[in-house]
Every structure is written in structure tokens, then in C-alpha cells.
PDB file of C-alpha atoms in Angstrom:
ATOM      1  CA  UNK A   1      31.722  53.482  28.844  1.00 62.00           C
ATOM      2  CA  UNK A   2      33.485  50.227  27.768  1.00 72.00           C
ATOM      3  CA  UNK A   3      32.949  47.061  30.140  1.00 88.00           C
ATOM      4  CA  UNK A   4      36.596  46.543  30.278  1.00 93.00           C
ATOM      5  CA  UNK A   5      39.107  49.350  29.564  1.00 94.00           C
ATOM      6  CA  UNK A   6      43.246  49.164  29.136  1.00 94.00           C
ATOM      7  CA  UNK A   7      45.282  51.692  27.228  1.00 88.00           C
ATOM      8  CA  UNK A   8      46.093  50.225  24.043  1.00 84.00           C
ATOM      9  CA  UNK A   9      49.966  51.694  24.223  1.00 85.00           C
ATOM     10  CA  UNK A  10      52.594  50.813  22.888  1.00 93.00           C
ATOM     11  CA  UNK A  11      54.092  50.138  26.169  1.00 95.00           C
ATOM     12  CA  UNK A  12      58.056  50.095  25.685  1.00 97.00           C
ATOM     13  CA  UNK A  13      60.637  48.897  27.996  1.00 97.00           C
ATOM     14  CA  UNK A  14      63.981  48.030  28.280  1.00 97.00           C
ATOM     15  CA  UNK A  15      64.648  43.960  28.633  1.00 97.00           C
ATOM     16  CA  UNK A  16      64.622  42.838  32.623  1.00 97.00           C
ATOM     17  CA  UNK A  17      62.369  45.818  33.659  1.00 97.00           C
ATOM     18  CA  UNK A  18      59.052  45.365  35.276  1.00 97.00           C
ATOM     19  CA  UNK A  19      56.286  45.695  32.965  1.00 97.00           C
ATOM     20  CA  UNK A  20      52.967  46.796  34.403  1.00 97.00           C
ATOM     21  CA  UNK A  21      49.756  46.466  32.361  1.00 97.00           C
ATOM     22  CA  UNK A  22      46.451  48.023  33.813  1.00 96.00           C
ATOM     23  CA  UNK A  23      42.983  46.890  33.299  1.00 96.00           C
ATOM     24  CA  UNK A  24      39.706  48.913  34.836  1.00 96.00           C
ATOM     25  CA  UNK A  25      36.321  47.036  34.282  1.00 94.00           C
ATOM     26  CA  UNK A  26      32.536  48.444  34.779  1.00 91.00           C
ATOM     27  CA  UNK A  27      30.604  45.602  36.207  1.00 85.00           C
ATOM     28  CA  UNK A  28      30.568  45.053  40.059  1.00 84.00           C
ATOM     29  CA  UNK A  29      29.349  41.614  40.361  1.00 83.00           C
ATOM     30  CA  UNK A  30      32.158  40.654  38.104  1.00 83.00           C
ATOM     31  CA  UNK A  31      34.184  37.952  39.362  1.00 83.00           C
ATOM     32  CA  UNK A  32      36.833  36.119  37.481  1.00 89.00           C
ATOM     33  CA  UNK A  33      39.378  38.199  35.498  1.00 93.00           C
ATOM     34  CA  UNK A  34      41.925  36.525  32.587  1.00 94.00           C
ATOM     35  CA  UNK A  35      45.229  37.808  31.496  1.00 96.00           C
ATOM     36  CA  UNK A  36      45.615  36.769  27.910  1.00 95.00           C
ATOM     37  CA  UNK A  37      48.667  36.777  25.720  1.00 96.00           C
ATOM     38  CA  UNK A  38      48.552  37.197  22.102  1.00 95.00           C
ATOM     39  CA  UNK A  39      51.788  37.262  19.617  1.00 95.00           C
ATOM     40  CA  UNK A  40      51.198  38.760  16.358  1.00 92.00           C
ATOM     41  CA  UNK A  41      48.836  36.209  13.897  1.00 90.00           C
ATOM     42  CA  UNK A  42      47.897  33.780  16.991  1.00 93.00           C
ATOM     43  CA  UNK A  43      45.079  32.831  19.167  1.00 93.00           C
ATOM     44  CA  UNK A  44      45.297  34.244  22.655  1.00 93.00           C
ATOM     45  CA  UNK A  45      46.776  32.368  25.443  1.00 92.00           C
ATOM     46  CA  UNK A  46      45.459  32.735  29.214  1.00 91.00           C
ATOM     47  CA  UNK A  47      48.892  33.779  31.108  1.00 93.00           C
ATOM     48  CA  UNK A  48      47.028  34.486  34.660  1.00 93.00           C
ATOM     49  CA  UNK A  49      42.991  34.415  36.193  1.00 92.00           C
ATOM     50  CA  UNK A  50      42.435  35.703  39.082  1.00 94.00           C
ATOM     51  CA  UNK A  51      39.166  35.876  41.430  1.00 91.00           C
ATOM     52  CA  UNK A  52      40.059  37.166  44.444  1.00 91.00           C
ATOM     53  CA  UNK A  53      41.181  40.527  45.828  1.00 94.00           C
ATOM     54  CA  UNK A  54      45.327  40.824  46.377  1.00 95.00           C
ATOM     55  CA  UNK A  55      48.187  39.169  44.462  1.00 96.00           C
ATOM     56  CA  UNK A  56      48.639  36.248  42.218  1.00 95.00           C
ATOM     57  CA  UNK A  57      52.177  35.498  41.207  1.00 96.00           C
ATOM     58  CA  UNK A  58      53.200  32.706  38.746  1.00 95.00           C
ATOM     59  CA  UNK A  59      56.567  32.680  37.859  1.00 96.00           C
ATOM     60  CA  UNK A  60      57.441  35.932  36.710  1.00 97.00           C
ATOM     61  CA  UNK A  61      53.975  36.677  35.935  1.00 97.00           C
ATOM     62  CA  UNK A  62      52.008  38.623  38.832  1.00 97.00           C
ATOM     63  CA  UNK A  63      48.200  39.524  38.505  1.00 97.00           C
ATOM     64  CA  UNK A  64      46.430  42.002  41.192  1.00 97.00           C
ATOM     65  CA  UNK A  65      43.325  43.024  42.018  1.00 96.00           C
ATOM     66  CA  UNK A  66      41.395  45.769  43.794  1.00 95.00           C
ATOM     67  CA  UNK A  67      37.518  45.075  43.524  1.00 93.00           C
ATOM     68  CA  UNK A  68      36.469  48.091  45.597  1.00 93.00           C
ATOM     69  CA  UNK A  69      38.342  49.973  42.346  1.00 94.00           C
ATOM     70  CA  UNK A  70      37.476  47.644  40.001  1.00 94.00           C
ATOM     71  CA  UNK A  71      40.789  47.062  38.511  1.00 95.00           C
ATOM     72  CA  UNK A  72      43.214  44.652  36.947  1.00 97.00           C
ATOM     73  CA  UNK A  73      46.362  44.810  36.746  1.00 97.00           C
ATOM     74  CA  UNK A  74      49.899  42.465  35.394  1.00 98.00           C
ATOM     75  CA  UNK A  75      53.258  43.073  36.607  1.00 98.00           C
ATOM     76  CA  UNK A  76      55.974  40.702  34.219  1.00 98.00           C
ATOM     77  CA  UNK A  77      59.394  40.732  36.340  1.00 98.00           C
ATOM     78  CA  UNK A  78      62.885  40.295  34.547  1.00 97.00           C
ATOM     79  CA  UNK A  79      60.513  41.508  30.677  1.00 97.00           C
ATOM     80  CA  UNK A  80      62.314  39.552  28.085  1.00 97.00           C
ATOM     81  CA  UNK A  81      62.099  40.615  24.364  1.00 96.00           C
ATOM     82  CA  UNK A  82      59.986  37.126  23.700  1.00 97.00           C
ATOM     83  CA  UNK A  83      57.339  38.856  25.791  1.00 97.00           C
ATOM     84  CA  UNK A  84      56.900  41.451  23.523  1.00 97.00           C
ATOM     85  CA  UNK A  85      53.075  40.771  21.985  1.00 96.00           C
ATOM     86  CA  UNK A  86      49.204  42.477  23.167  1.00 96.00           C
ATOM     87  CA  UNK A  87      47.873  41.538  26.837  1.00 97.00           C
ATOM     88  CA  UNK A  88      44.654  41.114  26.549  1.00 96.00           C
ATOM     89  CA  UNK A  89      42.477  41.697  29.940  1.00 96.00           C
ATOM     90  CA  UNK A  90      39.195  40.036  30.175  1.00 94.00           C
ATOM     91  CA  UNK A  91      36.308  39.933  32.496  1.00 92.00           C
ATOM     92  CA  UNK A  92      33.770  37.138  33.302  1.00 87.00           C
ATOM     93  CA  UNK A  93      30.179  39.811  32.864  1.00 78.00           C
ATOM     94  CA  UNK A  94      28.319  39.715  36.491  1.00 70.00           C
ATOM     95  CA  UNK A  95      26.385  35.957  35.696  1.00 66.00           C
ATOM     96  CA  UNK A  96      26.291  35.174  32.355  1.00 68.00           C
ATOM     97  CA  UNK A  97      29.185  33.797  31.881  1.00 73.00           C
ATOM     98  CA  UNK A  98      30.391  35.740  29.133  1.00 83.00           C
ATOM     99  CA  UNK A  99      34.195  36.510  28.559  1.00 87.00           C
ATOM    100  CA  UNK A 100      34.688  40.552  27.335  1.00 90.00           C
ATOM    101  CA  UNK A 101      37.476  41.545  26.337  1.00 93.00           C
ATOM    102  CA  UNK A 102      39.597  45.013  26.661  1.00 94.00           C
ATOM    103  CA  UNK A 103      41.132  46.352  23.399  1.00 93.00           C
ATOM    104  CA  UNK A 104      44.643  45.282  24.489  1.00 94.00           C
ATOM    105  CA  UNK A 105      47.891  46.482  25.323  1.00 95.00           C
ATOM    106  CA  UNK A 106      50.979  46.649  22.981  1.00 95.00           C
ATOM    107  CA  UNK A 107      53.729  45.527  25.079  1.00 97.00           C
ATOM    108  CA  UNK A 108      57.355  46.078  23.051  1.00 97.00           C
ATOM    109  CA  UNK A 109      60.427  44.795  25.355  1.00 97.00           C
ATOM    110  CA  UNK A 110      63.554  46.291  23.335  1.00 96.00           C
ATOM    111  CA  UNK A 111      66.944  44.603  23.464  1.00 93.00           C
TER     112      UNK A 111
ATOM    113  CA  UNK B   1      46.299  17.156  20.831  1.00 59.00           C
ATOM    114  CA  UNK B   2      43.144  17.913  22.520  1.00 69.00           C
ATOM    115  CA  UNK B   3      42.042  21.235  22.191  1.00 92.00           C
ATOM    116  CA  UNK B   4      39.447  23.711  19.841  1.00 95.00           C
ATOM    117  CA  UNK B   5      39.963  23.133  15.878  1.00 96.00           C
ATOM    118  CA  UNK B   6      38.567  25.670  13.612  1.00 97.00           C
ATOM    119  CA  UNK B   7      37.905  25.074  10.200  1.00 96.00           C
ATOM    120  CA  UNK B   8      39.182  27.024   7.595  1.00 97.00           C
ATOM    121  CA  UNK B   9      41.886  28.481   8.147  1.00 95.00           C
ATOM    122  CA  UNK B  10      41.766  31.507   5.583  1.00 96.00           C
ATOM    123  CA  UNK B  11      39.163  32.615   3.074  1.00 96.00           C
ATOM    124  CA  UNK B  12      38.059  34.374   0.760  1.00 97.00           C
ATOM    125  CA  UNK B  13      34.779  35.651   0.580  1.00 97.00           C
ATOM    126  CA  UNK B  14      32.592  37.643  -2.830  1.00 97.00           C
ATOM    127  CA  UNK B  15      29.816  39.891  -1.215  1.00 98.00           C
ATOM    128  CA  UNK B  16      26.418  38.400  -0.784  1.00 97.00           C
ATOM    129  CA  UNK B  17      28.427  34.746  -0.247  1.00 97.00           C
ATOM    130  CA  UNK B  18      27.004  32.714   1.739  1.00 96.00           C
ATOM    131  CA  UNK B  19      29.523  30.372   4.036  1.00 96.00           C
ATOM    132  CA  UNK B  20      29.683  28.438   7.291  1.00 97.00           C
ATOM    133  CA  UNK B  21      32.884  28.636   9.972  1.00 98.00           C
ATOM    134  CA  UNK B  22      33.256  24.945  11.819  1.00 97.00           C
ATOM    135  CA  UNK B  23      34.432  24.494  15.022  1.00 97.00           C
ATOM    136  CA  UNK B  24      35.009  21.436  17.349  1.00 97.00           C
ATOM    137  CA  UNK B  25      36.166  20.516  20.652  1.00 96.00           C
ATOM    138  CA  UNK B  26      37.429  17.610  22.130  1.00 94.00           C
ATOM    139  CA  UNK B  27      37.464  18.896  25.804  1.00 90.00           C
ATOM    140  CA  UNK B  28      33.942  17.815  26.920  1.00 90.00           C
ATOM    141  CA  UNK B  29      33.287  21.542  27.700  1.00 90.00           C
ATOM    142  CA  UNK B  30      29.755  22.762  28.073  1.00 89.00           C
ATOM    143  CA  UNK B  31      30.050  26.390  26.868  1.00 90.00           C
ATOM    144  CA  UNK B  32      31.147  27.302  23.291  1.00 93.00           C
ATOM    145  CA  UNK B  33      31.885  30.632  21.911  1.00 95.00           C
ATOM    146  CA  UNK B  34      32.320  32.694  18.497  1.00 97.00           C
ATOM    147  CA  UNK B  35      34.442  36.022  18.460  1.00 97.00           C
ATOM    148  CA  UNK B  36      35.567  38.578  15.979  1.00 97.00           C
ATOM    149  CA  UNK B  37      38.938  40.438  16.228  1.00 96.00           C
ATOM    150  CA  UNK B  38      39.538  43.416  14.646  1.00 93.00           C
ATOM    151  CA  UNK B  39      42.144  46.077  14.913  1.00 84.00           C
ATOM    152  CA  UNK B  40      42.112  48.171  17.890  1.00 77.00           C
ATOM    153  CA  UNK B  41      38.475  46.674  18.675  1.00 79.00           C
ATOM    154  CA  UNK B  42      40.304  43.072  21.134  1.00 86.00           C
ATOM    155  CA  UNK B  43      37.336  40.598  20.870  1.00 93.00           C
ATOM    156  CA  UNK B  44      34.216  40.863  20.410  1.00 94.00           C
ATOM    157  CA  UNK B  45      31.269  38.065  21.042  1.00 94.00           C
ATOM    158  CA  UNK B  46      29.671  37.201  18.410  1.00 97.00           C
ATOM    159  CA  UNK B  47      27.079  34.150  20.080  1.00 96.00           C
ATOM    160  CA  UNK B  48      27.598  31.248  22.832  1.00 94.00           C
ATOM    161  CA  UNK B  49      26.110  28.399  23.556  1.00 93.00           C
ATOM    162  CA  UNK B  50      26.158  27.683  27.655  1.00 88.00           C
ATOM    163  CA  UNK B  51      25.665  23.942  27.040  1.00 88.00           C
ATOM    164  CA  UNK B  52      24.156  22.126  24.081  1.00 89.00           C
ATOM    165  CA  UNK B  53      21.004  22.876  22.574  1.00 89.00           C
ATOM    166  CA  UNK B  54      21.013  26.557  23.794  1.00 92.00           C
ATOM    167  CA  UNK B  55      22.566  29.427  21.744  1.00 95.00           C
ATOM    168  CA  UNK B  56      22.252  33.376  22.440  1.00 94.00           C
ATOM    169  CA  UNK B  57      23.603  36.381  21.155  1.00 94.00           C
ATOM    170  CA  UNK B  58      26.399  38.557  22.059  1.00 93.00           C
ATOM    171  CA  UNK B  59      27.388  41.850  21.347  1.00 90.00           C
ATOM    172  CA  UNK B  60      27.906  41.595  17.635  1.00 95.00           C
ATOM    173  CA  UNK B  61      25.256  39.549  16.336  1.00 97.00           C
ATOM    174  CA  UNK B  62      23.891  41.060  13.530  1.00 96.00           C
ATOM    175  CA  UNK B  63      24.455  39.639  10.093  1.00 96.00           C
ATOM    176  CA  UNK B  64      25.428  35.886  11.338  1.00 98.00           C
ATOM    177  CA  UNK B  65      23.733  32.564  12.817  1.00 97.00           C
ATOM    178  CA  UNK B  66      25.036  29.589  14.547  1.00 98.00           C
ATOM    179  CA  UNK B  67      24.006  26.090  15.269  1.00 97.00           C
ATOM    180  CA  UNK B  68      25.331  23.971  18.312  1.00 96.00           C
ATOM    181  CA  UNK B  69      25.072  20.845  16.213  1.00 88.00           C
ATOM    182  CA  UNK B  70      25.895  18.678  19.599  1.00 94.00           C
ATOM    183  CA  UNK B  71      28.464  19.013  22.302  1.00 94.00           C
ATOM    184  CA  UNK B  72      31.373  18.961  20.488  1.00 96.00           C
ATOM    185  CA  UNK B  73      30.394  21.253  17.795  1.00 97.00           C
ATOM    186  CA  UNK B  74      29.422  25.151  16.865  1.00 98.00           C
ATOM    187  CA  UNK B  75      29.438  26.562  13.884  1.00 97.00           C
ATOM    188  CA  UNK B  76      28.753  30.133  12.632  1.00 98.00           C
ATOM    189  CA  UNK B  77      27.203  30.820   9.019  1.00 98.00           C
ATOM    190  CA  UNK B  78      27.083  34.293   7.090  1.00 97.00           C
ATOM    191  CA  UNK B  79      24.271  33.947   5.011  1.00 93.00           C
ATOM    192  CA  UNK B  80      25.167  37.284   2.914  1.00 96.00           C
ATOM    193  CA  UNK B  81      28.820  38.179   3.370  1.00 96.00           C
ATOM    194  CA  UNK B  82      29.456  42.174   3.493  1.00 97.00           C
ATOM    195  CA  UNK B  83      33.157  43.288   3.757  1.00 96.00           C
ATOM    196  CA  UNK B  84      32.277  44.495   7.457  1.00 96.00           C
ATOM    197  CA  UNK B  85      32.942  41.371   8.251  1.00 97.00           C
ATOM    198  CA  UNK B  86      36.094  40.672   6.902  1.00 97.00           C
ATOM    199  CA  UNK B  87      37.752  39.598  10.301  1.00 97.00           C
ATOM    200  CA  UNK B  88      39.723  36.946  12.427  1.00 97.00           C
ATOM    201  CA  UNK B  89      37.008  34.618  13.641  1.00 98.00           C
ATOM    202  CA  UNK B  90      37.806  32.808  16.911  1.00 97.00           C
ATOM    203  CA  UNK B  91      35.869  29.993  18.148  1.00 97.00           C
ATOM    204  CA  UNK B  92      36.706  29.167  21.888  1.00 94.00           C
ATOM    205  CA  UNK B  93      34.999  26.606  24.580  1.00 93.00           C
ATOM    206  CA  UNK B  94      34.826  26.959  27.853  1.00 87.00           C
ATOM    207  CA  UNK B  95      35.522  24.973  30.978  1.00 76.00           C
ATOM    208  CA  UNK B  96      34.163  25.717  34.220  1.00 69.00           C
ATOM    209  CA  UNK B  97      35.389  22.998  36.625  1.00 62.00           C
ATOM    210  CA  UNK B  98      37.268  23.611  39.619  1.00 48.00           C
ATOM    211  CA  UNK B  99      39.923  26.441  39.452  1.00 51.00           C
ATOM    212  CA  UNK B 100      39.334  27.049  35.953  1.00 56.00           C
ATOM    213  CA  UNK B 101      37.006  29.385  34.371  1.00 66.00           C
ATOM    214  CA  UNK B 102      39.103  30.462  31.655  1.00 73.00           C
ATOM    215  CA  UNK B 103      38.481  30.270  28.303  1.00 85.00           C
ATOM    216  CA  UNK B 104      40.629  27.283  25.517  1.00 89.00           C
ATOM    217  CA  UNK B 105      40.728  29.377  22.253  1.00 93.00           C
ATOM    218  CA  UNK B 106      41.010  27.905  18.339  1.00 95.00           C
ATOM    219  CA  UNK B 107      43.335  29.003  15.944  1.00 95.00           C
ATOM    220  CA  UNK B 108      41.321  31.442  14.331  1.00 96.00           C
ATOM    221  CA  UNK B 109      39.808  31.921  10.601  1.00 97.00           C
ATOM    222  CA  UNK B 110      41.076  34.408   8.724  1.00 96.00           C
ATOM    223  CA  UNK B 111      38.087  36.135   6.379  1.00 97.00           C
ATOM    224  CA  UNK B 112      38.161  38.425   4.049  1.00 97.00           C
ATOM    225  CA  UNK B 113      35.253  39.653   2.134  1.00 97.00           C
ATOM    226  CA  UNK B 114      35.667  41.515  -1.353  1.00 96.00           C
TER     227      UNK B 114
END
């Protein structure tokens, strides 16, 4: 089993739906979880983190969590087609302090 | 602009080359970081350093070695390229104050190994 899992897609919706990306992770004592942007060719970008059970919402960016299930997820409100790129989740392993990665999503917002 | 600067930005690599990725930040973070990105495989760790002077391995380790030269600095070397690891190299540092434990990535290095 992978330490962090999301479905790689292509996840396809229609501009100013709600896109939601889901994340499911292995380690308990994990703690901090990342939301990372990357558009084709570029370094990722952290959109969201988020360390504590419940909702985070930043602009019209929202991350949740659910420990007991161990799982991620990112809602984007109002999807524009500029937020078409891969969502990476990532996961802080138990203490070391080491950043893993899921494979990504494929988010495509059409027109 | 502060932030992580990898150098190069693209090469290319004959197997059984031998060649060292740079990478510098001017954050005054402790923790420093190498990843590969391949398709359909997100990013995987390569080594870290948790603070200068210490380096360990990650999940992909074989066939590289690094050197945390000093705070600032950590640099990955392929001592016998293979096209395996033709890749995007990301270096990325780490800060862990207050509210922040996310991760300030480089630009990447492009490799490709013939």
C-alpha cells in the first residue's frame, strides 16, 4: 500500500463547479497535510496545509480532514479554467519530517 | 527574490557521466531536500538533510550522493549516470517555524540521460 493515495484522474469539470480532490494516507501519527499545485513544466506550489481535524477555507480554496479515516480532501469553489493543472497531496511521515507525496490528480476545468 | 535556486536548469547526460545538481537557499531553513518526478510516480525523496551536517536517505536513494556543504547549500551528484534517471530533479528546503511546515520548492532540473 502507498503512504499517500489520490486517483490520478483526469478530473473534468465545467468552469464555476466545485471541484473535489481526495487524498487517503497510511500513517496514523501523521500530522500536517499540504495541498500542492503544479501547472504543466513548474515546481509545485503549496495552495493549503492543514493539521487539524475539520475545515480550512482560503479563498475559494477549502481543505478537510478526517483523521479517524485518514483522509484529505480539496474542494475549489467557482473552478476557473486557470485552475486546470495536478494537485498534489502530501503528508508530513509520523516524525521524521519527511514530505511524501501522492501521484497527483489531473484536474481539467473546460470552458 | 528569496527563495530555492537550482542549478542547471536542463541537461544532458552520456551513460556512466558523472555530474553534480546545486542547490541553494536563502531562507535560513534548517531542512533541505532532493526529489525526483516522474510520470505518474508525483515525487519521490531522494535524501534530506534535517539541519546542516546531517544527511539521510529517502526512498530512492540508490545510484546518487549528496553533500550539505553548509546551511545554505545541498547538492546531489550521480557518479555513473544510467537513463533510469533521466528525471525532473527538485531541490526544496524546509521551514518549520510557527504555522508553517510546508515545504519552498526550486525550479527543478531537467535530466536526461542517453
Amino acid at each position: 500500500q502507498k503512504e499517500v493515495e489520490q486517483n490520478s484522474g483526469p478530473l473534468s469539470v465545467p468552469e464555476g463547479a466545485i471541484a473535489s480532490l481526495n487524498c487517503t494516507y497510511s500513517d496514523r501519527v501523521s500530522q500536517s497535510f499540504f495541498w500542492y499545485r503544479q501547472y504543466s513544466g513548474k515546481s509545485p506550489e503549496l495552495i493549503m496545509s492543514i493539521y487539524s481535524n475539520g475545515d480550512k477555507e482560503d479563498g475559494r480554496f477549502t481543505a478537510q480532514l478526517n483523521k479517524a479515516s485518514q483522509y484529505v480532501s480539496l474542494l475549489i469553489r467557482d473552478s476557473q479554467p486557470s485552475d486546470s493543472a495536478t494537485y498534489l497531496c502530501a503528508v508530513i511521515a509520523g516524525n521524521t519530517g519527511k514530505l511524501i507525496f501522492g501521484q497527483g490528480t489531473t484536474l481539467q476545468v473546460k470552458p | 527574490n528569496a527563495g530555492v535556486t537550482q542549478t542547471p536548469k536542463f541537461q544532458v547526460l552520456k551513460t556512466g557521466q558523472s555530474m553534480t545538481l546545486q542547490c541553494a537557499q536563502d531562507m535560513n531553513h534548517n531542512s533541505m531536500y532532493w526529489y525526483r518526478q516522474d510520470p505518474g510516480m508525483g515525487l519521490r525523496l531522494i535524501y534530506y538533510s534535517a539541519s546542516e551536517g546531517t544527511t539521510d536517505k529517502g526512498e530512492v536513494p540508490n545510484g546518487y550522493n549528496v553533500s550539505r556543504l553548509n546551511k545554505r547549500e545541498f547538492s546531489l551528484r550521480l557518479e555513473s549516470a544510467a537513463p533510469s534517471q533521466t528525471s525532473v530533479y527538485f531541490c526544496a528546503s524546509r521551514d518549520k517555524g510557527q504555522g508553517n511546515y510546508g515545504y519552498t520548492f526550486g525550479s527543478g532540473t531537467r535530466l536526461t540521460v542517453v
